[in-house]
Coordinates of C-alpha atoms in Angstrom, one line a residue:
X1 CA 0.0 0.0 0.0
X2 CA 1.3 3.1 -0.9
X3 CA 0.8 5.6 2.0
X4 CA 2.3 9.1 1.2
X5 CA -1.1 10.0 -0.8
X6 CA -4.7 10.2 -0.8
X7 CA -6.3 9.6 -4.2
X8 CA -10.0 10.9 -4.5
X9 CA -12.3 10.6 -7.0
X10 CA -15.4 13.1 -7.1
X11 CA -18.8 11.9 -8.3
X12 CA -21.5 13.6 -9.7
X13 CA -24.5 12.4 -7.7
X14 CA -25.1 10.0 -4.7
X15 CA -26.0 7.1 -6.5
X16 CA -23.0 7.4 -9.1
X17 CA -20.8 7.7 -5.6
X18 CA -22.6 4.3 -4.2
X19 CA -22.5 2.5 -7.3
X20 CA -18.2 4.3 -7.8
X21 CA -17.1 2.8 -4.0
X22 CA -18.8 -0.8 -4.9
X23 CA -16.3 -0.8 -8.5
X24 CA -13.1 1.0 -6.7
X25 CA -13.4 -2.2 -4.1
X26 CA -13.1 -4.6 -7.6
X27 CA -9.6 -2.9 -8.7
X28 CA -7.3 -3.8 -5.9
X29 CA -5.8 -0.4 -6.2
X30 CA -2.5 -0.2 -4.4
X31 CA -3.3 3.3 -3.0
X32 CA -5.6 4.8 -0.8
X33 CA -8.6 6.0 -2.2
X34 CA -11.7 7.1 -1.6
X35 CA -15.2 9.3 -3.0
X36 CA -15.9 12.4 -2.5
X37 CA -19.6 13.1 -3.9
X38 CA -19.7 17.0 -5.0
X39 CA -23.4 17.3 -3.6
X40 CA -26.3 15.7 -2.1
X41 CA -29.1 17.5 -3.8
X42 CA -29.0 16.3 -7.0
X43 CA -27.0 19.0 -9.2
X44 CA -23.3 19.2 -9.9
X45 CA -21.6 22.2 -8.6
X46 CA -19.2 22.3 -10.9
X47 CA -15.6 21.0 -10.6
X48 CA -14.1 24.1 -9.2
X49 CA -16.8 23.3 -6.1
X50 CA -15.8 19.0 -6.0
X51 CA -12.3 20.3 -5.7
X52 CA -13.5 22.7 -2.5
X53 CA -15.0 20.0 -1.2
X54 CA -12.1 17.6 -1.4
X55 CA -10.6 20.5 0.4
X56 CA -13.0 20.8 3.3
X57 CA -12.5 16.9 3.6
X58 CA -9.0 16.2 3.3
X59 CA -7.0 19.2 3.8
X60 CA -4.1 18.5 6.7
X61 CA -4.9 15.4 6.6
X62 CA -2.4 14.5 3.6
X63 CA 0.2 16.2 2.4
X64 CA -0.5 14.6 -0.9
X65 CA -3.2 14.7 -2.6
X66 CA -4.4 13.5 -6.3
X67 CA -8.3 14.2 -7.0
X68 CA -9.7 12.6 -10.4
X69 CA -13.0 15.0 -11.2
X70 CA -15.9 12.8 -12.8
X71 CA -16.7 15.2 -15.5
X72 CA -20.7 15.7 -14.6
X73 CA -23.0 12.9 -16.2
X74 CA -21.0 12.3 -19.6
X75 CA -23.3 12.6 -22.0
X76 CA -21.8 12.2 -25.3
X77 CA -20.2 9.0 -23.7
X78 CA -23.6 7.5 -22.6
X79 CA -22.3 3.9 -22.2
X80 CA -20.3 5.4 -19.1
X81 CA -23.0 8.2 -17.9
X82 CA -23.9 5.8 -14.9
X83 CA -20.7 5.1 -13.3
X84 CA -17.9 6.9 -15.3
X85 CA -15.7 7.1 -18.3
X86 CA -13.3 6.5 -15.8
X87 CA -14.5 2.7 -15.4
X88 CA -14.1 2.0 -19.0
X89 CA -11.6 -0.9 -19.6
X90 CA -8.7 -1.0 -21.6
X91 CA -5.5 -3.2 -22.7
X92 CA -2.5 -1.0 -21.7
X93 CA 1.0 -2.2 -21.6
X94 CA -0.1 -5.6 -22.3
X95 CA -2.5 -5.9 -18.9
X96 CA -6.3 -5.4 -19.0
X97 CA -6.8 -2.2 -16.7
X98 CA -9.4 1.1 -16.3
X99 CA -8.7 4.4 -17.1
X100 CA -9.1 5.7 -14.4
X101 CA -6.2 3.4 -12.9
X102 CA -3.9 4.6 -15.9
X103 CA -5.1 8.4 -15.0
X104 CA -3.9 7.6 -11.6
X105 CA -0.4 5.6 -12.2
X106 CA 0.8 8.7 -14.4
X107 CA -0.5 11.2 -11.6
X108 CA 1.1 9.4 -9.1
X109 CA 3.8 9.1 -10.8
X110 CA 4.2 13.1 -10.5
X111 CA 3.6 13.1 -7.0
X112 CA 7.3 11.5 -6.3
X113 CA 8.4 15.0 -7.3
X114 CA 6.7 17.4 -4.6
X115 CA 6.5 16.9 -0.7
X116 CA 3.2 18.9 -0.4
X117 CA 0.4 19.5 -2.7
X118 CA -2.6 18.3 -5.0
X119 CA -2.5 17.0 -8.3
X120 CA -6.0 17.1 -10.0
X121 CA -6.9 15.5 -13.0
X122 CA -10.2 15.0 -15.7
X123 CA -11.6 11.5 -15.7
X124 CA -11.2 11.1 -19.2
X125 CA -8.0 12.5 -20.5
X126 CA -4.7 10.2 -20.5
X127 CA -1.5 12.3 -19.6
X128 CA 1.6 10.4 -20.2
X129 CA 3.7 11.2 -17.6
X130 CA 7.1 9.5 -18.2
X131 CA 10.1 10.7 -17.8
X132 CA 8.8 14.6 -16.7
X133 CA 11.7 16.4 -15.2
X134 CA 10.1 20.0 -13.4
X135 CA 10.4 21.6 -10.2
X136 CA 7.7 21.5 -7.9
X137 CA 7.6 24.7 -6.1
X138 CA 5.1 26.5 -8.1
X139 CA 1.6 26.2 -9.5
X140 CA 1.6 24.2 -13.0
X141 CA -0.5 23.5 -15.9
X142 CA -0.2 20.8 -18.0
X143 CA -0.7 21.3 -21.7
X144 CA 0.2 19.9 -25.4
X145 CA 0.1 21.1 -29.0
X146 CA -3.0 21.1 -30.8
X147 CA -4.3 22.4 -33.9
X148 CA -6.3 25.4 -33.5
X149 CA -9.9 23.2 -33.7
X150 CA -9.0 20.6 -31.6
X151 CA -8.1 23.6 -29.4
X152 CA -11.6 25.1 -29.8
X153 CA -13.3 22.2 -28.2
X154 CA -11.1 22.9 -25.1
X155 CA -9.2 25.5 -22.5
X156 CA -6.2 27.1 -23.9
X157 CA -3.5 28.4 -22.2
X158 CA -0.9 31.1 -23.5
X159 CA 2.6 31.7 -21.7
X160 CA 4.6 34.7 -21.5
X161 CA 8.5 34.9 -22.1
X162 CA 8.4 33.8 -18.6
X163 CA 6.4 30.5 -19.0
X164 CA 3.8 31.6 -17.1
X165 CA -0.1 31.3 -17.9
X166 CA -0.3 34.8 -19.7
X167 CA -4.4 34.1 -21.0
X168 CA -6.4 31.3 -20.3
X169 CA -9.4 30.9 -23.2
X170 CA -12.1 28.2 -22.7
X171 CA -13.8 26.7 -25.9
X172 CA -13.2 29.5 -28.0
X173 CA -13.9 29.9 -31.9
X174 CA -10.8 29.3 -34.1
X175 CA -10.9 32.3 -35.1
X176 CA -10.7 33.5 -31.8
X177 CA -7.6 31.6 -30.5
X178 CA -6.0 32.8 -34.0
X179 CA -5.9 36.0 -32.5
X180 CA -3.8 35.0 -29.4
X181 CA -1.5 32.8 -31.5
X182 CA -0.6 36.1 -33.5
X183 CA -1.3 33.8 -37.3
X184 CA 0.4 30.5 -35.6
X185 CA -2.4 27.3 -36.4
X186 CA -1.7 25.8 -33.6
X187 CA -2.2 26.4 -29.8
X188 CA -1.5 24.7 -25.8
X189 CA -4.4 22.7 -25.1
X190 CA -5.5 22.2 -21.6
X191 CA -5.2 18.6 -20.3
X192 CA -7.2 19.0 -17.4
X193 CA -4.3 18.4 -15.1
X194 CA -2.9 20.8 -12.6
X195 CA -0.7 21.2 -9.8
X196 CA -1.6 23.2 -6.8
X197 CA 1.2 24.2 -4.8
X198 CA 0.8 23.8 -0.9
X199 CA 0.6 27.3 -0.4
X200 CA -2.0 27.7 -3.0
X201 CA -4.0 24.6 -1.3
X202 CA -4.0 26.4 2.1
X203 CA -5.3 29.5 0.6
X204 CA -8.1 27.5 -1.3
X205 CA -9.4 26.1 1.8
X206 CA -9.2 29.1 3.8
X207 CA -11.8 30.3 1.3
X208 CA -13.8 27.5 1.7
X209 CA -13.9 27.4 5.3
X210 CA -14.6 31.3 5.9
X211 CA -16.9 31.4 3.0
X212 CA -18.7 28.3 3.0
X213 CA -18.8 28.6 -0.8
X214 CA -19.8 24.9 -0.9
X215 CA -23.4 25.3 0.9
X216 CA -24.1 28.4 -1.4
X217 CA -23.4 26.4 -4.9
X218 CA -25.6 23.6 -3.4
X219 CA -28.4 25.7 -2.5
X220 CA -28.1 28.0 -5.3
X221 CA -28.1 26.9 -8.9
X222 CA -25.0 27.9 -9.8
X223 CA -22.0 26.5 -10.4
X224 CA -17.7 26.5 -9.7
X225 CA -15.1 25.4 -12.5
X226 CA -12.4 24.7 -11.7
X227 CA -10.5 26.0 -15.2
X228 CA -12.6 29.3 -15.6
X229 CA -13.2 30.8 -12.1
X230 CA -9.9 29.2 -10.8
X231 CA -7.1 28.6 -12.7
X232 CA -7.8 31.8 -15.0
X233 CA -7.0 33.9 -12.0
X234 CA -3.5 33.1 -12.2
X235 CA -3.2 34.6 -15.4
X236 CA -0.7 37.5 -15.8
X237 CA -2.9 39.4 -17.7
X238 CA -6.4 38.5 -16.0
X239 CA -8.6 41.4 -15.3
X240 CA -10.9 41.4 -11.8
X241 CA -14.1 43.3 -14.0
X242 CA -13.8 40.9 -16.3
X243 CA -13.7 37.7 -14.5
X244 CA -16.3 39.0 -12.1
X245 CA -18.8 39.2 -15.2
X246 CA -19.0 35.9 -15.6
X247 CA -21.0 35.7 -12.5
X248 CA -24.7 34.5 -12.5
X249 CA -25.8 36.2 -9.3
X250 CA -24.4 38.9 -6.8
X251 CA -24.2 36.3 -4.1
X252 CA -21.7 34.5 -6.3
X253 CA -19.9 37.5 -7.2
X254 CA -19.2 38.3 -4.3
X255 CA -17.7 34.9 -3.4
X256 CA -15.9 35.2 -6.5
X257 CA -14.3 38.6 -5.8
X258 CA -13.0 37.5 -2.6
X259 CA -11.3 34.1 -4.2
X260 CA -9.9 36.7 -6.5
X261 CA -8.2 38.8 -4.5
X262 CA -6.8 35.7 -2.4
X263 CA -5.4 34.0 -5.6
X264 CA -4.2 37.1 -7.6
X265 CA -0.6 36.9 -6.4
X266 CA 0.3 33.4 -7.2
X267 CA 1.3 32.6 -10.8
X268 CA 0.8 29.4 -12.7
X269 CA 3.8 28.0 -15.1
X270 CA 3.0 26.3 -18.2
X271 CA 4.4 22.8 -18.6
X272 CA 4.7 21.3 -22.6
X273 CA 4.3 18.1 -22.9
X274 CA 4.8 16.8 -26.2
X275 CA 2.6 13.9 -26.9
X276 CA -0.6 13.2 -28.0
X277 CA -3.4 14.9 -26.3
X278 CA -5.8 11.4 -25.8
X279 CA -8.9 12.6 -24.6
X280 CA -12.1 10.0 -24.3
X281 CA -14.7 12.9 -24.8
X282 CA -17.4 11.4 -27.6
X283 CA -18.1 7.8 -28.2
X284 CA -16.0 8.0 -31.1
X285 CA -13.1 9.2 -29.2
X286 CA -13.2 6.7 -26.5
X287 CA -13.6 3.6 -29.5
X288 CA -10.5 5.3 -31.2
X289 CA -8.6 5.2 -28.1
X290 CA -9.2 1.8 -26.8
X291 CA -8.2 0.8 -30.4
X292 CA -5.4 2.9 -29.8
X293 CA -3.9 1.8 -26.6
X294 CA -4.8 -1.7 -26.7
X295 CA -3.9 -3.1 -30.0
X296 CA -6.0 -5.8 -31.3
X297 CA -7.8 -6.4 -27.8
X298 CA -11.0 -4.3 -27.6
X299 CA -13.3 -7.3 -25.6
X300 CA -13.2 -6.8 -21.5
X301 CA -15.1 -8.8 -18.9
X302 CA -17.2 -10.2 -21.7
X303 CA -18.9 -13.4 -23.4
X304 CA -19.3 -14.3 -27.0
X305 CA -20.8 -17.3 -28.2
X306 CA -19.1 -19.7 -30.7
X307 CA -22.0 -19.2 -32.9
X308 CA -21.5 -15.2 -32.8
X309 CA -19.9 -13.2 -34.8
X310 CA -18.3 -9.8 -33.7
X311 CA -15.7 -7.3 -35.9
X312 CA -12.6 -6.6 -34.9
X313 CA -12.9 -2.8 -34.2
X314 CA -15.8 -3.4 -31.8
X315 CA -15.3 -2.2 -28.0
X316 CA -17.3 -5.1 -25.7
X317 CA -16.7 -4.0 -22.4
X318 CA -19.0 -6.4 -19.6
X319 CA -21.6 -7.4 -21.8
X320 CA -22.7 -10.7 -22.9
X321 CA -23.9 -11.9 -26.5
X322 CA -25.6 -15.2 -26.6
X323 CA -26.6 -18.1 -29.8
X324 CA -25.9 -16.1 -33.0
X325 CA -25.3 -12.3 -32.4
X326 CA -23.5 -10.3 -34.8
X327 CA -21.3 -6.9 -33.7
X328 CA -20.6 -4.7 -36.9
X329 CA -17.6 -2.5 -36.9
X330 CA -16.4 0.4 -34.4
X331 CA -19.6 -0.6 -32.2
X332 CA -19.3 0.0 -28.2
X333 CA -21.1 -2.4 -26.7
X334 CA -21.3 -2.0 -22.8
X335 CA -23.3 -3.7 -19.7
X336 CA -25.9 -5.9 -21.8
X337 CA -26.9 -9.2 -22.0
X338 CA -27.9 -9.9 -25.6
X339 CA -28.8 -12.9 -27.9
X340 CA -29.3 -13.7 -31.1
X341 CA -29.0 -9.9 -31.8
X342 CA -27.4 -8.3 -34.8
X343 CA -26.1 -4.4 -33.9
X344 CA -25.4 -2.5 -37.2
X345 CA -22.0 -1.3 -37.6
X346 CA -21.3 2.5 -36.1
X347 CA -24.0 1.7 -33.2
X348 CA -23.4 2.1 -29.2
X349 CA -25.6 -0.4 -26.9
X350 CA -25.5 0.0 -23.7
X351 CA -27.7 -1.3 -20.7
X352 CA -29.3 0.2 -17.5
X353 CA -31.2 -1.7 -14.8
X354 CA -33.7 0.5 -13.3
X355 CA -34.6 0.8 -9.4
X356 CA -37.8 -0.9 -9.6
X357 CA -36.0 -3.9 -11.5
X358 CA -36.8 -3.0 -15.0
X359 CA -34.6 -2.9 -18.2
X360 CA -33.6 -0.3 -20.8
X361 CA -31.0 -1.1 -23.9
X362 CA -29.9 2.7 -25.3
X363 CA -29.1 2.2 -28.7
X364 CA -27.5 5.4 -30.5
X365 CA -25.1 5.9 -33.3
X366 CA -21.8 6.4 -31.9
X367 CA -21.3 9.2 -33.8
X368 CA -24.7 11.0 -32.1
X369 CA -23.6 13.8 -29.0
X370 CA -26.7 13.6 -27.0
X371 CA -25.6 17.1 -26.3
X372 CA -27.4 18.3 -29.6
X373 CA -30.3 20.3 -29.4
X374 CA -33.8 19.1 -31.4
X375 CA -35.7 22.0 -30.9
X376 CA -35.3 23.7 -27.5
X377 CA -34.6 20.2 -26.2
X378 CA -30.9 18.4 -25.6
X379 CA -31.2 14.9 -27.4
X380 CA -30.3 13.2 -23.7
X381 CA -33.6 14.5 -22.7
X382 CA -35.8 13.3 -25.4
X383 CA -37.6 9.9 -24.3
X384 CA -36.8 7.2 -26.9
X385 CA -35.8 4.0 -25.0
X386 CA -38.2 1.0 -23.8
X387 CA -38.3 -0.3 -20.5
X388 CA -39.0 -3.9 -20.5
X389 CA -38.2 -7.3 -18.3
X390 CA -35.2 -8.1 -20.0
X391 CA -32.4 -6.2 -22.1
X392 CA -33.1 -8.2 -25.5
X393 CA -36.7 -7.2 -25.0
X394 CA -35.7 -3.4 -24.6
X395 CA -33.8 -3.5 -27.4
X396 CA -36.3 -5.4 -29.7
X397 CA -38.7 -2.6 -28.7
X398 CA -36.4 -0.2 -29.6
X399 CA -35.6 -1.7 -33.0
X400 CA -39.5 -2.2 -33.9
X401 CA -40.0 1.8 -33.1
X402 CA -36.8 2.9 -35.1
X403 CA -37.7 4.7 -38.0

């Protein structure tokens, strides 16, 4: 057991934090690790808030801390919006593993460098951390070279002569960054992983403690980020009028203004790292990957008949196909019992049990974001799955209704 650091992993919602602890106890991590559940009335408050929170529990407590932020209900990776992309398996370096347990390795492996401190990371973006040589003492964000669209889906950072965070831009237009990058096409994409200095940490929870800035996003419906209303405060050319308009309410802008003028003095250096930026973000991304990292092995805690028939670029990851089931190519097929089905090529399947011991199959194209407005409505909202008494049934209802 390795005991010179907490690992924590923030979940979105209570049951997503019961159902996390019951999967953490079936990796036989050799850390210590634990849940922290960002609120307990049903609504995210935003990963700037988790990160508080982790703050308010842990602070003191360990001098080492790495916190691995769920990433709200991901939606565009529905397979995974129950428990986490960060439970999704994968081959890597030979051995069947999680991502989340390769996102922790390469944080942990940082943590060997610093004597105090947190290291926080996204659930669903890989850092390769080998061989990284960098001092410790400072605040530091970790980025990589993209072109200027991949960079638009993202935060960007810009560093001064100095290396410090000059501008931090989040999921701005091409065009936009183009202006920053003074004609260059490419830009320092955010990886979602940061350093917090010690000092910075004890600041942070000051905050929290003398505000109680945690109670207020809770009861309010408002929300934290981490990126935007924390990190951007350590740029060098951040302005307090303008990163107070981002406020909702006056309530939060005056929480905000106060985290402002705590943070302002501390700096944030900007750290290259110059490999590919692998993000699981969109169905298509997380299939890419897994094809990526784990060669020709994309089938994980799963059964497949003799009689069935499944393509080599399809991701089965704890389901089960039965008699003579067919998987066409780049399919993700996840937590499902299926038989004698045939899933077209390009499809995700994935399976809930319900509460009251019902079944849904949700069966979408794995290029669809559920993000995607129809009308004034986000796709994930639209009702368009079966519940039935078994999986197969769901999904035969859903085929029989598919136009």
């Amino acid at each position: 057991m390795k005991n010179d650091v907490l690992v924590v992993l923030t979940t979105s919602n209570p049951e997503q934090d019961s159902l996390d602890k019951r999967l953490l106890q079936n990796l036989n991590l050799p850390y210590h690790i634990t849940t922290v559940c960002d609120n307990d009335c049903n609504k995210s408050i935003g990963s700037g808030g988790a990160f508080l929170q982790v703050l308010c529990h842990y602070y003191g407590k360990y001098k080492k801390l790495i916190v691995i932020n769920s990433g709200g209900y991901s939606k565009r990776v529905i397979n995974y919006s129950i428990k986490g992309k960060g439970f999704a398996h994968l081959n890597y370096n030979g051995e069947e593993t999680t991502l989340l347990e390769c996102i922790i390795e390469n944080a942990y492996r940082l943590s060997h460098h610093f004597q105090e401190g947190a290291v926080v990371c996204c659930s669903d973006i890989l850092v390769q951390t080998e061989n990284i040589s960098i001092c410790f003492d400072e605040n530091i964000g970790f980025c990589v070279p993209a072109d200027l669209k991949a960079a638009s889906r993202h935060g960007v950072m810009f560093e001064d002569e100095s290396g410090y965070l000059q501008h931090y831009l989040h999921k701005k237009s091409p065009r936009e960054l183009r202006a920053f990058t003074k004609g260059a096409e490419t830009a320092l994409l955010d990886t979602g992983m940061v350093y917090f200095c010690k000092e910075t940490l004890k600041i942070l929870y000051s905050f929290s403690c003398k505000t109680d800035i945690i109670n207020y996003l809770k009861d309010s419906t408002e929300q934290l980020c981490l990126y935007e209303d924390i990190i951007s405060i350590f740029s060098t050319q951040s302005d307090k009028n303008d990163y107070l308009e981002k406020a909702c309410s006056s309530d939060l802008k005056i929480l905000k203004s106060e985290m402002y003028d705590a943070l302002k003095h501390f700096r944030l250096q900007v750290f290259t790292i110059n490999r590919e930026f692998i993000h699981f973000g969109t169905m298509r991304e997380l299939i890419s990957n897994i094809q990526l990292i784990s060669g020709s092995q994309h089938v994980f805690h799963s059964f497949l008949s003799k009689q069935s028939k499944c393509a080599g670029s399809a991701v089965l990851d704890n389901a089960c196909l039965s008699g003579k089931s067919e998987v066409g190519e780049n399919c993700l097929i996840t937590d499902v019992v299926l038989s004698d089905v045939c899933v077209d090529r390009d499809t995700s399947v994935c399976g809930v049990k319900l509460k009251d011991g019902g079944f849904v199959c949700i069966v979408t194209s794995v290029f669809e974001n559920p993000k995607d407005m129809v009308g004034s409505q986000q796709i994930w909202n639209i009702p368009r799955f079966y519940k039935a008494e078994s999986f197969e049934s769901s999904y035969r209802d859903f085929l029989k209704q598919k136009p």
